[in-house]
């Protein structure tokens, strides 16, 4: 791997970056209140310098911030799948969803279980690529490709699910505003990193294999005894 070591290190770094970005997505609300896939700023008439009421949706739940008199946040327990439409209708005025939209958004939240699975795959690919030879690099590229596929699937379902919520709130024109949260962008960038890592690591694997074959062919073409030290003749007086 010495011929392509620099590019291999780039691929390894991309896998590490993908792992870290996916972890950020995994710990979104309700684990970390301020990290969200989608954030909904509630009626702007209730917003003051000290209070910014909002609802944040994450991988395994949601949080309602700055709506209580005490100023404390209320968060759901961590769970696989939840009903984002019901949370919006409880906290946002004059917004309605069809049964189809509500069922679709709720059903797609169950697919978010793929977030930690993608994180684990990215970490495994990183370990395989870390100081690996040709075989390890090949395995790393295959696992990185699987990571990209899983991340892409959950990325699409995330955006479809929360696009339903976002568009309906913003069209209601009731003072509330929905925006994409940081966790949506971290999973997008992680998908890009895992795709680039797949290409780079596979390239270094193939390149190292070609260099290895070339070195063996060159060694076979050297005549036998060529380059060997010549034995000095022993003088009669020695």
Coordinates of C-alpha atoms in Angstrom, one line a residue:
X1 CA 0.0 0.0 0.0
X2 CA 3.0 2.3 0.1
X3 CA 2.4 3.5 -3.5
X4 CA -1.1 4.8 -2.7
X5 CA -0.7 5.4 1.0
X6 CA -1.6 9.1 0.8
X7 CA -4.9 8.4 -1.0
X8 CA -5.7 5.5 1.3
X9 CA -5.3 7.8 4.3
X10 CA -7.8 10.2 2.7
X11 CA -10.3 7.4 2.3
X12 CA -9.8 6.3 5.9
X13 CA -10.3 9.9 7.1
X14 CA -13.5 10.1 5.1
X15 CA -14.8 7.0 6.8
X16 CA -14.0 8.5 10.2
X17 CA -15.8 11.7 9.3
X18 CA -18.8 9.7 8.2
X19 CA -18.9 7.9 11.5
X20 CA -18.7 11.1 13.5
X21 CA -21.4 12.8 11.4
X22 CA -23.7 9.8 11.8
X23 CA -23.1 9.9 15.6
X24 CA -24.3 13.5 15.7
X25 CA -27.5 12.4 13.9
X26 CA -28.0 9.6 16.3
X27 CA -27.8 11.8 19.4
X28 CA -30.3 14.3 18.1
X29 CA -33.5 15.1 20.1
X30 CA -34.5 13.8 22.6
X31 CA -30.9 12.9 23.6
X32 CA -29.5 16.4 22.8
X33 CA -32.4 18.9 22.7
X34 CA -30.7 21.4 20.5
X35 CA -29.7 18.9 17.7
X36 CA -32.6 18.2 15.4
X37 CA -33.6 16.8 12.1
X38 CA -36.4 19.3 11.9
X39 CA -37.1 22.3 14.1
X40 CA -40.4 24.2 14.3
X41 CA -40.3 27.7 15.7
X42 CA -43.7 28.3 17.2
X43 CA -45.9 31.4 16.8
X44 CA -43.5 34.4 16.6
X45 CA -45.9 36.4 18.8
X46 CA -44.8 34.2 21.7
X47 CA -41.1 34.7 21.0
X48 CA -39.2 37.2 23.3
X49 CA -35.6 38.0 23.9
X50 CA -35.5 35.3 26.7
X51 CA -37.9 32.8 25.2
X52 CA -37.7 30.9 21.9
X53 CA -40.5 28.3 21.9
X54 CA -39.9 25.5 19.4
X55 CA -40.3 21.8 18.7
X56 CA -37.3 19.8 17.7
X57 CA -37.6 16.4 16.1
X58 CA -34.8 13.9 16.2
X59 CA -33.9 10.3 15.4
X60 CA -35.6 8.7 18.4
X61 CA -38.1 11.3 19.6
X62 CA -38.8 15.0 20.0
X63 CA -38.5 17.9 22.4
X64 CA -40.7 20.9 23.1
X65 CA -38.6 23.9 24.3
X66 CA -39.4 27.1 26.2
X67 CA -43.2 26.6 26.3
X68 CA -43.5 26.0 30.1
X69 CA -43.6 28.8 32.6
X70 CA -40.6 27.3 34.3
X71 CA -38.6 27.5 31.1
X72 CA -37.8 23.8 31.2
X73 CA -37.9 21.6 28.1
X74 CA -40.2 18.6 27.8
X75 CA -38.9 15.7 25.8
X76 CA -40.2 12.3 24.9
X77 CA -38.5 9.1 25.8
X78 CA -36.2 7.6 23.2
X79 CA -38.1 5.2 21.0
X80 CA -38.1 3.7 17.5
X81 CA -40.9 5.4 15.6
X82 CA -43.2 8.2 16.8
X83 CA -46.0 10.4 15.5
X84 CA -44.6 13.8 14.5
X85 CA -48.0 15.0 13.1
X86 CA -49.7 14.5 16.5
X87 CA -46.9 16.6 18.2
X88 CA -47.3 19.4 15.6
X89 CA -51.1 19.5 15.9
X90 CA -50.7 19.8 19.7
X91 CA -48.3 22.7 19.6
X92 CA -49.0 24.5 16.3
X93 CA -52.2 26.4 15.7
X94 CA -54.3 26.2 12.5
X95 CA -52.5 23.4 10.8
X96 CA -54.1 20.2 9.5
X97 CA -52.8 17.1 8.0
X98 CA -54.6 14.4 6.0
X99 CA -54.7 10.9 7.3
X100 CA -52.5 9.7 4.5
X101 CA -49.8 12.4 5.3
X102 CA -50.0 11.6 9.0
X103 CA -49.7 7.8 8.5
X104 CA -46.8 8.3 6.0
X105 CA -44.8 10.6 8.3
X106 CA -45.4 8.2 11.3
X107 CA -44.5 5.1 9.3
X108 CA -41.2 6.5 7.9
X109 CA -39.9 7.4 11.4
X110 CA -39.6 3.7 12.1
X111 CA -36.9 3.6 9.3
X112 CA -34.7 5.8 11.4
X113 CA -33.5 2.7 13.2
X114 CA -31.1 2.6 10.2
X115 CA -29.2 5.6 11.6
X116 CA -27.3 3.7 14.3
X117 CA -26.9 0.7 11.9
X118 CA -25.2 3.0 9.3
X119 CA -23.0 4.4 12.1
X120 CA -21.9 0.9 13.1
X121 CA -21.1 0.0 9.4
X122 CA -19.1 3.2 8.9
X123 CA -17.0 2.5 12.0
X124 CA -16.4 -1.1 10.9
X125 CA -15.3 0.2 7.5
X126 CA -13.0 2.7 9.2
X127 CA -11.3 -0.1 11.3
X128 CA -10.9 -2.3 8.2
X129 CA -9.3 0.6 6.3
X130 CA -7.0 1.6 9.1
X131 CA -3.6 0.3 8.3
X132 CA -5.0 -2.5 6.1
X133 CA -3.4 -4.3 3.2
X134 CA -5.0 -5.2 -0.1
X135 CA -7.6 -7.6 1.3
X136 CA -8.5 -5.3 4.1
X137 CA -8.9 -2.4 1.8
X138 CA -11.2 -4.5 -0.5
X139 CA -13.3 -5.4 2.5
X140 CA -13.3 -1.8 3.7
X141 CA -14.5 -0.6 0.3
X142 CA -17.4 -3.1 0.3
X143 CA -18.5 -2.2 3.8
X144 CA -18.2 1.5 2.9
X145 CA -20.5 0.9 -0.1
X146 CA -23.0 -0.9 2.2
X147 CA -22.8 2.1 4.6
X148 CA -23.6 4.5 1.7
X149 CA -26.6 2.4 0.6
X150 CA -28.0 2.2 4.1
X151 CA -27.3 5.9 4.7
X152 CA -28.9 6.9 1.4
X153 CA -32.1 4.9 2.2
X154 CA -32.6 6.5 5.6
X155 CA -31.6 9.9 4.2
X156 CA -34.4 9.7 1.6
X157 CA -37.0 8.5 4.2
X158 CA -36.0 11.3 6.6
X159 CA -36.4 14.0 4.0
X160 CA -39.7 12.6 2.8
X161 CA -41.1 12.3 6.3
X162 CA -40.1 15.7 7.5
X163 CA -40.9 17.4 4.2
X164 CA -44.5 16.6 4.8
X165 CA -44.4 18.3 8.2
X166 CA -42.3 21.3 6.9
X167 CA -44.4 22.1 3.9
X168 CA -47.7 21.9 5.8
X169 CA -46.5 24.2 8.6
X170 CA -45.0 26.8 6.3
X171 CA -48.0 26.9 4.0
X172 CA -50.3 27.5 7.0
X173 CA -49.0 31.0 7.5
X174 CA -49.8 31.1 11.2
X175 CA -46.6 32.6 12.5
X176 CA -44.9 29.3 13.0
X177 CA -41.9 28.3 10.8
X178 CA -40.3 24.9 10.1
X179 CA -36.7 24.6 9.1
X180 CA -34.2 21.7 8.6
X181 CA -32.0 21.0 11.6
X182 CA -28.3 20.3 11.8
X183 CA -28.8 16.5 12.0
X184 CA -30.4 16.5 8.5
X185 CA -27.3 18.1 7.0
X186 CA -24.9 15.8 9.0
X187 CA -26.5 12.7 7.6
X188 CA -26.4 14.2 4.1
X189 CA -22.7 15.0 4.4
X190 CA -22.0 11.6 5.9
X191 CA -23.6 9.9 2.8
X192 CA -21.3 12.0 0.6
X193 CA -18.2 11.0 2.7
X194 CA -19.1 7.3 2.6
X195 CA -19.5 7.4 -1.2
X196 CA -16.2 9.2 -1.7
X197 CA -14.5 6.8 0.8
X198 CA -15.8 3.8 -1.2
X199 CA -14.3 5.1 -4.4
X200 CA -11.0 6.2 -2.9
X201 CA -10.4 3.0 -0.9
X202 CA -11.4 0.8 -3.8
X203 CA -9.0 2.7 -6.1
X204 CA -6.1 2.3 -3.7
X205 CA -6.9 -1.4 -3.4
X206 CA -6.8 -1.9 -7.1
X207 CA -3.7 0.3 -7.5
X208 CA -1.8 -1.5 -4.8
X209 CA -2.7 -4.9 -6.5
X210 CA -1.4 -3.6 -9.8
X211 CA 1.9 -2.4 -8.3
X212 CA 2.3 -5.7 -6.5
X213 CA 1.9 -7.7 -9.8
X214 CA 4.3 -5.4 -11.6
X215 CA 6.9 -5.8 -8.9
X216 CA 6.6 -9.6 -9.0
X217 CA 6.8 -9.6 -12.9
X218 CA 9.9 -7.4 -12.7
X219 CA 11.6 -9.8 -10.2
X220 CA 10.9 -12.8 -12.5
X221 CA 12.5 -11.0 -15.5
X222 CA 15.9 -10.5 -13.7
X223 CA 18.4 -13.2 -14.9
X224 CA 19.4 -15.7 -12.3
X225 CA 22.5 -14.6 -10.6
X226 CA 22.2 -11.0 -11.9
X227 CA 23.3 -8.5 -9.3
X228 CA 24.8 -11.2 -7.1
X229 CA 28.3 -10.4 -5.6
X230 CA 31.2 -11.8 -7.6
X231 CA 33.4 -14.3 -5.6
X232 CA 37.0 -13.1 -5.4
X233 CA 39.6 -15.6 -6.6
X234 CA 41.8 -16.9 -3.8
X235 CA 45.5 -16.1 -4.4
X236 CA 48.1 -19.0 -4.0
X237 CA 49.9 -17.2 -1.2
X238 CA 46.8 -16.9 0.9

